[in-house]
CSV table of N, CA and C in Angstrom, one decimal:
chain,number,residue,atom,x,y,z
T,685,UNK,N,124.6,-117.0,-194.0
T,685,UNK,CA,125.1,-115.9,-194.8
T,685,UNK,C,125.4,-116.4,-196.2
T,686,UNK,N,125.4,-115.5,-197.1
T,686,UNK,CA,125.7,-115.8,-198.5
T,686,UNK,C,127.1,-115.4,-198.8
T,687,UNK,N,127.8,-116.2,-199.4
T,687,UNK,CA,129.3,-116.0,-199.7
T,687,UNK,C,129.5,-116.2,-201.2
T,688,UNK,N,130.2,-115.3,-201.8
T,688,UNK,CA,130.6,-115.4,-203.2
T,688,UNK,C,132.0,-115.0,-203.3
T,689,UNK,N,132.8,-115.9,-204.0
T,689,UNK,CA,134.2,-115.6,-204.3
T,689,UNK,C,134.4,-115.6,-205.8
T,690,UNK,N,134.9,-114.5,-206.3
T,690,UNK,CA,135.2,-114.3,-207.7
T,690,UNK,C,136.7,-114.1,-207.9
T,691,UNK,N,137.2,-114.7,-208.9
T,691,UNK,CA,138.6,-114.5,-209.3
T,691,UNK,C,138.7,-113.6,-210.5
T,692,UNK,N,139.4,-112.6,-210.4
T,692,UNK,CA,139.6,-111.7,-211.5
T,692,UNK,C,141.1,-111.6,-211.9
T,693,UNK,N,141.4,-111.8,-213.2
T,693,UNK,CA,142.7,-111.8,-213.7
T,693,UNK,C,143.0,-110.4,-214.4
T,694,UNK,N,143.9,-109.7,-213.9
T,694,UNK,CA,144.3,-108.4,-214.6
T,694,UNK,C,145.8,-108.5,-214.8
T,695,UNK,N,146.1,-108.7,-216.1
T,695,UNK,CA,147.5,-108.9,-216.5
T,695,UNK,C,148.1,-110.0,-215.7
T,696,UNK,N,149.2,-109.8,-215.0
T,696,UNK,CA,149.8,-110.9,-214.2
T,696,UNK,C,149.3,-110.9,-212.8
T,697,UNK,N,148.3,-110.0,-212.5
T,697,UNK,CA,147.8,-109.9,-211.2
T,697,UNK,C,146.5,-110.7,-211.0
T,698,UNK,N,146.5,-111.6,-210.1
T,698,UNK,CA,145.3,-112.3,-209.8
T,698,UNK,C,144.6,-111.8,-208.6
T,699,UNK,N,143.3,-111.4,-208.7
T,699,UNK,CA,142.6,-110.7,-207.6
T,699,UNK,C,141.4,-111.7,-207.2
T,700,UNK,N,141.2,-111.8,-205.9
T,700,UNK,CA,140.1,-112.5,-205.4
T,700,UNK,C,139.2,-111.5,-204.7
T,701,UNK,N,137.9,-111.5,-205.2
T,701,UNK,CA,136.9,-110.6,-204.7
T,701,UNK,C,135.9,-111.5,-203.9
T,702,UNK,N,135.8,-111.2,-202.6
T,702,UNK,CA,134.9,-111.9,-201.7
T,702,UNK,C,133.8,-111.0,-201.3
T,703,UNK,N,132.6,-111.5,-201.6
T,703,UNK,CA,131.3,-110.8,-201.2
T,703,UNK,C,130.6,-111.6,-200.2
T,704,UNK,N,130.2,-110.9,-199.1
T,704,UNK,CA,129.5,-111.6,-198.0
T,704,UNK,C,128.2,-110.8,-197.8
T,705,UNK,N,127.1,-111.5,-197.9
T,705,UNK,CA,125.8,-110.8,-197.7
T,705,UNK,C,125.1,-111.5,-196.5
T,706,UNK,N,124.7,-110.8,-195.5
T,706,UNK,CA,124.0,-111.5,-194.4
T,706,UNK,C,122.7,-112.1,-194.8
T,707,UNK,N,122.4,-113.3,-194.2
T,707,UNK,CA,121.2,-114.0,-194.6
T,707,UNK,C,119.9,-113.2,-194.4
T,708,UNK,N,119.8,-112.4,-193.4
T,708,UNK,CA,118.6,-111.6,-193.1
T,708,UNK,C,118.4,-110.6,-194.2
T,709,UNK,N,119.5,-110.0,-194.8
T,709,UNK,CA,119.4,-109.1,-195.9
T,709,UNK,C,119.0,-109.8,-197.2
T,710,UNK,N,119.6,-110.9,-197.4
T,710,UNK,CA,119.4,-111.7,-198.6
T,710,UNK,C,118.0,-112.3,-198.7
T,711,UNK,N,117.5,-112.8,-197.6
T,711,UNK,CA,116.2,-113.5,-197.6
T,711,UNK,C,115.0,-112.7,-197.1
T,712,UNK,N,115.2,-111.4,-196.8
T,712,UNK,CA,114.1,-110.6,-196.2
T,712,UNK,C,113.0,-110.5,-197.3
T,713,UNK,N,113.3,-110.2,-198.5
T,713,UNK,CA,112.3,-110.1,-199.6
T,713,UNK,C,111.6,-111.4,-199.8
T,714,UNK,N,112.3,-112.5,-199.8
T,714,UNK,CA,111.7,-113.8,-200.0
T,714,UNK,C,110.8,-114.2,-198.8
T,715,UNK,N,111.3,-113.9,-197.6
T,715,UNK,CA,110.4,-114.2,-196.4
T,715,UNK,C,109.1,-113.3,-196.4
T,716,UNK,N,109.3,-112.1,-196.8
T,716,UNK,CA,108.1,-111.2,-196.8
T,716,UNK,C,107.1,-111.7,-197.9
T,717,UNK,N,107.6,-112.1,-199.0
T,717,UNK,CA,106.8,-112.6,-200.1
T,717,UNK,C,106.1,-113.9,-199.6
T,718,UNK,N,106.8,-114.8,-199.0
T,718,UNK,CA,106.1,-116.1,-198.6
T,718,UNK,C,105.1,-115.8,-197.5
T,719,UNK,N,105.4,-114.8,-196.6
T,719,UNK,CA,104.4,-114.5,-195.6
T,719,UNK,C,103.1,-113.9,-196.2
T,720,UNK,N,103.2,-113.0,-197.2
T,720,UNK,CA,102.1,-112.5,-197.9
T,720,UNK,C,101.3,-113.6,-198.6
T,721,UNK,N,102.0,-114.5,-199.3
T,721,UNK,CA,101.4,-115.6,-200.0
T,721,UNK,C,100.7,-116.5,-199.0
T,722,UNK,N,101.2,-116.8,-197.8
T,722,UNK,CA,100.6,-117.6,-196.8
T,722,UNK,C,99.3,-117.0,-196.4
T,723,UNK,N,99.3,-115.7,-196.1
T,723,UNK,CA,98.1,-115.0,-195.6
T,723,UNK,C,97.1,-115.0,-196.7
T,724,UNK,N,97.5,-114.8,-197.9
T,724,UNK,CA,96.5,-114.8,-199.0
T,724,UNK,C,95.9,-116.2,-199.2
T,725,UNK,N,96.6,-117.2,-199.1
T,725,UNK,CA,96.1,-118.6,-199.2
T,725,UNK,C,95.1,-118.9,-198.1
T,726,UNK,N,95.4,-118.5,-196.9
T,726,UNK,CA,94.5,-118.7,-195.8
T,726,UNK,C,93.2,-117.9,-195.9
T,727,UNK,N,93.3,-116.7,-196.4
T,727,UNK,CA,92.1,-115.9,-196.6
T,727,UNK,C,91.3,-116.5,-197.7
T,728,UNK,N,91.9,-117.0,-198.8
T,728,UNK,CA,91.2,-117.7,-199.9
T,728,UNK,C,90.5,-118.9,-199.4
T,729,UNK,N,91.2,-119.7,-198.6
T,729,UNK,CA,90.6,-120.9,-198.1
T,729,UNK,C,89.3,-120.6,-197.2
T,730,UNK,N,89.4,-119.6,-196.4
T,730,UNK,CA,88.3,-119.2,-195.5
T,730,UNK,C,87.1,-118.7,-196.4
T,731,UNK,N,87.4,-117.9,-197.4
T,731,UNK,CA,86.4,-117.4,-198.2
T,731,UNK,C,85.7,-118.6,-199.0
T,732,UNK,N,86.5,-119.5,-199.5
T,732,UNK,CA,85.9,-120.6,-200.2
T,732,UNK,C,85.1,-121.5,-199.3
T,733,UNK,N,85.5,-121.7,-198.1
T,733,UNK,CA,84.7,-122.5,-197.1
T,733,UNK,C,83.4,-121.8,-196.9
T,734,UNK,N,83.4,-120.5,-196.7
T,734,UNK,CA,82.2,-119.8,-196.4
T,734,UNK,C,81.3,-119.8,-197.7
T,735,UNK,N,81.8,-119.7,-198.9
T,735,UNK,CA,81.0,-119.8,-200.1
T,735,UNK,C,80.4,-121.1,-200.3
T,736,UNK,N,81.2,-122.2,-200.0
T,736,UNK,CA,80.7,-123.5,-200.1
T,736,UNK,C,79.5,-123.8,-199.1
T,737,UNK,N,79.7,-123.2,-197.9
T,737,UNK,CA,78.6,-123.3,-196.9
T,737,UNK,C,77.3,-122.7,-197.3
T,738,UNK,N,77.5,-121.4,-197.8
T,738,UNK,CA,76.3,-120.7,-198.3
T,738,UNK,C,75.6,-121.4,-199.5
T,739,UNK,N,76.5,-122.0,-200.4
T,739,UNK,CA,75.9,-122.7,-201.5
T,739,UNK,C,75.2,-124.0,-201.1
T,740,UNK,N,75.7,-124.6,-200.1
T,740,UNK,CA,75.1,-125.8,-199.5
T,740,UNK,C,73.8,-125.5,-198.9
T,741,UNK,N,73.7,-124.3,-198.2
T,741,UNK,CA,72.5,-123.9,-197.5
T,741,UNK,C,71.4,-123.6,-198.6
T,742,UNK,N,71.8,-123.0,-199.7
T,742,UNK,CA,70.8,-122.7,-200.7
T,742,UNK,C,70.1,-124.0,-201.3
T,743,UNK,N,70.9,-125.1,-201.2
T,743,UNK,CA,70.3,-126.3,-201.7
T,743,UNK,C,69.6,-127.1,-200.7
T,744,UNK,N,70.1,-127.1,-199.5
T,744,UNK,CA,69.5,-128.0,-198.4
T,744,UNK,C,68.3,-127.5,-197.7
T,745,UNK,N,68.2,-126.2,-197.6
T,745,UNK,CA,67.1,-125.6,-196.8
T,745,UNK,C,65.8,-125.9,-197.6
T,746,UNK,N,65.7,-125.6,-198.9
T,746,UNK,CA,64.4,-125.9,-199.6
T,746,UNK,C,64.1,-127.4,-199.6
T,747,UNK,N,65.1,-128.2,-199.7
T,747,UNK,CA,64.9,-129.6,-199.8
T,747,UNK,C,64.4,-130.1,-198.4
T,748,UNK,N,64.9,-129.6,-197.3
T,748,UNK,CA,64.5,-129.9,-196.0
T,748,UNK,C,63.0,-129.5,-195.8
T,749,UNK,N,62.6,-128.3,-196.2
T,749,UNK,CA,61.3,-127.8,-196.0
T,749,UNK,C,60.3,-128.7,-196.8
T,750,UNK,N,60.7,-129.1,-198.0
T,750,UNK,CA,59.8,-129.9,-198.8
T,750,UNK,C,59.7,-131.3,-198.2
T,751,UNK,N,60.8,-131.8,-197.6
T,751,UNK,CA,60.7,-133.1,-197.0
T,751,UNK,C,59.8,-133.1,-195.8
T,752,UNK,N,59.9,-132.0,-195.0
T,752,UNK,CA,59.0,-131.9,-193.8
T,752,UNK,C,57.5,-131.8,-194.3
T,753,UNK,N,57.3,-131.1,-195.4
T,753,UNK,CA,55.9,-131.0,-195.9
T,753,UNK,C,55.4,-132.4,-196.4
T,754,UNK,N,56.3,-133.1,-197.0
T,754,UNK,CA,55.9,-134.5,-197.4
T,754,UNK,C,55.6,-135.4,-196.2
T,755,UNK,N,56.4,-135.3,-195.2
T,755,UNK,CA,56.1,-136.0,-194.0
T,755,UNK,C,54.8,-135.7,-193.4
T,756,UNK,N,54.5,-134.4,-193.4
T,756,UNK,CA,53.2,-134.0,-192.8
T,756,UNK,C,52.0,-134.5,-193.6
T,757,UNK,N,52.1,-134.5,-194.9
T,757,UNK,CA,51.1,-135.1,-195.7
T,757,UNK,C,51.0,-136.6,-195.6
T,758,UNK,N,52.1,-137.2,-195.4
T,758,UNK,CA,52.1,-138.7,-195.2
T,758,UNK,C,51.3,-139.1,-193.9
T,759,UNK,N,51.4,-138.2,-193.0
T,759,UNK,CA,50.7,-138.4,-191.7
T,759,UNK,C,49.2,-137.9,-191.8
T,760,UNK,N,48.8,-137.5,-193.0
T,760,UNK,CA,47.5,-136.9,-193.2
T,760,UNK,C,47.2,-135.6,-192.4
T,761,UNK,N,48.2,-134.9,-192.2
T,761,UNK,CA,48.1,-133.6,-191.5
T,761,UNK,C,48.2,-132.5,-192.6
T,762,UNK,N,47.0,-132.3,-193.3
T,762,UNK,CA,47.0,-131.5,-194.4
T,762,UNK,C,47.0,-130.0,-194.0
T,763,UNK,N,46.7,-129.7,-192.8
T,763,UNK,CA,46.7,-128.3,-192.4
T,763,UNK,C,48.1,-127.7,-192.3
T,764,UNK,N,49.1,-128.6,-192.0
T,764,UNK,CA,50.4,-128.1,-191.8
T,764,UNK,C,51.1,-127.6,-193.1
T,765,UNK,N,50.6,-128.0,-194.2
T,765,UNK,CA,51.2,-127.6,-195.5
T,765,UNK,C,51.0,-126.1,-195.7
T,766,UNK,N,50.1,-125.5,-195.0
T,766,UNK,CA,49.9,-124.1,-195.2
T,766,UNK,C,51.0,-123.3,-194.4
T,767,UNK,N,51.5,-123.9,-193.3
T,767,UNK,CA,52.5,-123.3,-192.6
T,767,UNK,C,53.9,-123.4,-193.3
T,768,UNK,N,54.1,-124.5,-194.0
T,768,UNK,CA,55.4,-124.7,-194.7
T,768,UNK,C,55.4,-124.0,-196.0
T,769,UNK,N,56.0,-122.9,-196.1
T,769,UNK,CA,56.1,-122.1,-197.3
T,769,UNK,C,57.4,-122.4,-198.0
T,770,UNK,N,57.3,-122.8,-199.2
T,770,UNK,CA,58.6,-123.2,-199.9
T,770,UNK,C,58.7,-122.2,-201.1
T,771,UNK,N,59.9,-121.6,-201.2
T,771,UNK,CA,60.1,-120.6,-202.3
T,771,UNK,C,60.1,-121.3,-203.6
T,772,UNK,N,59.2,-120.9,-204.5
T,772,UNK,CA,59.1,-121.5,-205.8
T,772,UNK,C,60.1,-121.0,-206.8
T,773,UNK,N,60.8,-120.0,-206.4
T,773,UNK,CA,61.9,-119.5,-207.3
T,773,UNK,C,63.2,-120.1,-206.9
T,774,UNK,N,63.2,-121.4,-206.7
T,774,UNK,CA,64.4,-122.1,-206.3
T,774,UNK,C,65.4,-122.2,-207.4
T,775,UNK,N,66.7,-122.3,-207.1
T,775,UNK,CA,67.7,-122.4,-208.1
T,775,UNK,C,67.8,-123.8,-208.6
T,776,UNK,N,67.1,-124.7,-208.0
T,776,UNK,CA,67.1,-126.1,-208.4
T,776,UNK,C,65.8,-126.4,-209.2
T,777,UNK,N,65.9,-126.7,-210.5
T,777,UNK,CA,64.7,-126.9,-211.3
T,777,UNK,C,64.0,-128.1,-210.9
T,778,UNK,N,64.7,-129.2,-210.5
T,778,UNK,CA,64.1,-130.4,-210.0
T,778,UNK,C,63.2,-130.1,-208.7
T,779,UNK,N,63.7,-129.2,-207.9
T,779,UNK,CA,63.0,-128.9,-206.7
T,779,UNK,C,61.7,-128.2,-207.0
T,780,UNK,N,61.6,-127.4,-208.0
T,780,UNK,CA,60.4,-126.8,-208.4
T,780,UNK,C,59.4,-127.9,-208.9
T,781,UNK,N,59.9,-128.8,-209.6
T,781,UNK,CA,59.1,-129.9,-210.1
T,781,UNK,C,58.5,-130.7,-209.0
T,782,UNK,N,59.3,-131.0,-208.0
T,782,UNK,CA,58.9,-131.7,-206.8
T,782,UNK,C,57.8,-130.9,-206.0
T,783,UNK,N,58.0,-129.6,-206.0
T,783,UNK,CA,57.1,-128.7,-205.3
T,783,UNK,C,55.8,-128.7,-206.0
T,784,UNK,N,55.8,-128.7,-207.3
T,784,UNK,CA,54.5,-128.7,-208.0
T,784,UNK,C,53.8,-130.0,-207.8
T,785,UNK,N,54.5,-131.1,-207.8
T,785,UNK,CA,54.0,-132.5,-207.6
T,785,UNK,C,53.4,-132.6,-206.2
T,786,UNK,N,54.1,-132.0,-205.2
T,786,UNK,CA,53.6,-131.9,-203.8
T,786,UNK,C,52.2,-131.2,-203.7
T,787,UNK,N,52.1,-130.1,-204.3
T,787,UNK,CA,50.9,-129.3,-204.2
T,787,UNK,C,49.8,-130.0,-205.0
T,788,UNK,N,50.0,-130.6,-206.1
T,788,UNK,CA,49.0,-131.4,-206.8
T,788,UNK,C,48.5,-132.6,-206.0
T,789,UNK,N,49.4,-133.2,-205.3
T,789,UNK,CA,49.1,-134.4,-204.4
T,789,UNK,C,48.3,-133.9,-203.3
T,790,UNK,N,48.6,-132.8,-202.7
T,790,UNK,CA,47.9,-132.2,-201.5
T,790,UNK,C,46.5,-131.9,-201.9
T,791,UNK,N,46.3,-131.2,-203.1
T,791,UNK,CA,45.0,-130.8,-203.6
T,791,UNK,C,44.2,-132.1,-203.9
T,792,UNK,N,44.8,-133.1,-204.4
T,792,UNK,CA,44.0,-134.3,-204.8
T,792,UNK,C,43.6,-135.0,-203.5
T,793,UNK,N,44.4,-135.0,-202.5
T,793,UNK,CA,44.0,-135.6,-201.2
T,793,UNK,C,42.9,-134.8,-200.5
T,794,UNK,N,43.0,-133.5,-200.6
T,794,UNK,CA,41.9,-132.7,-200.0
T,794,UNK,C,40.6,-132.9,-200.8
T,795,UNK,N,40.6,-133.1,-202.1
T,795,UNK,CA,39.4,-133.4,-202.8
T,795,UNK,C,38.8,-134.7,-202.5
T,796,UNK,N,39.7,-135.7,-202.3
T,796,UNK,CA,39.2,-137.0,-201.9
T,796,UNK,C,38.6,-137.0,-200.5
T,797,UNK,N,39.3,-136.3,-199.6
T,797,UNK,CA,38.8,-136.2,-198.2
T,797,UNK,C,37.5,-135.4,-198.2
T,798,UNK,N,37.3,-134.4,-199.0
T,798,UNK,CA,36.1,-133.6,-199.0
T,798,UNK,C,34.9,-134.5,-199.6
T,799,UNK,N,35.3,-135.3,-200.6
T,799,UNK,CA,34.3,-136.2,-201.2
T,799,UNK,C,33.8,-137.3,-200.2
T,800,UNK,N,34.7,-137.8,-199.4
T,800,UNK,CA,34.3,-138.8,-198.4
T,800,UNK,C,33.6,-138.2,-197.3
């Protein structure tokens, strides 16, 4: 409970004013506000985790496909590069550069293989 005692002087008369407010009434607005804030923080954390996961996938999926394609070429399995389609409109500029290097290496290997 919240208790407040005020002293009021009126001429020669001294008055004591005592105010008592129940804790539930006093803290109800504060408790509701903290509850709303807690829910908002939890929702923001979940949304940021999902956004980070999606952002991570946009980077790792094209890199994984390019890595698998490089592994196939290293094993001289040139037919498998047709199956591995990599999006050339990637958000990573360096990945586009690696992709172009990959295709030029595959074409060069195919030309050497055809020559032999």
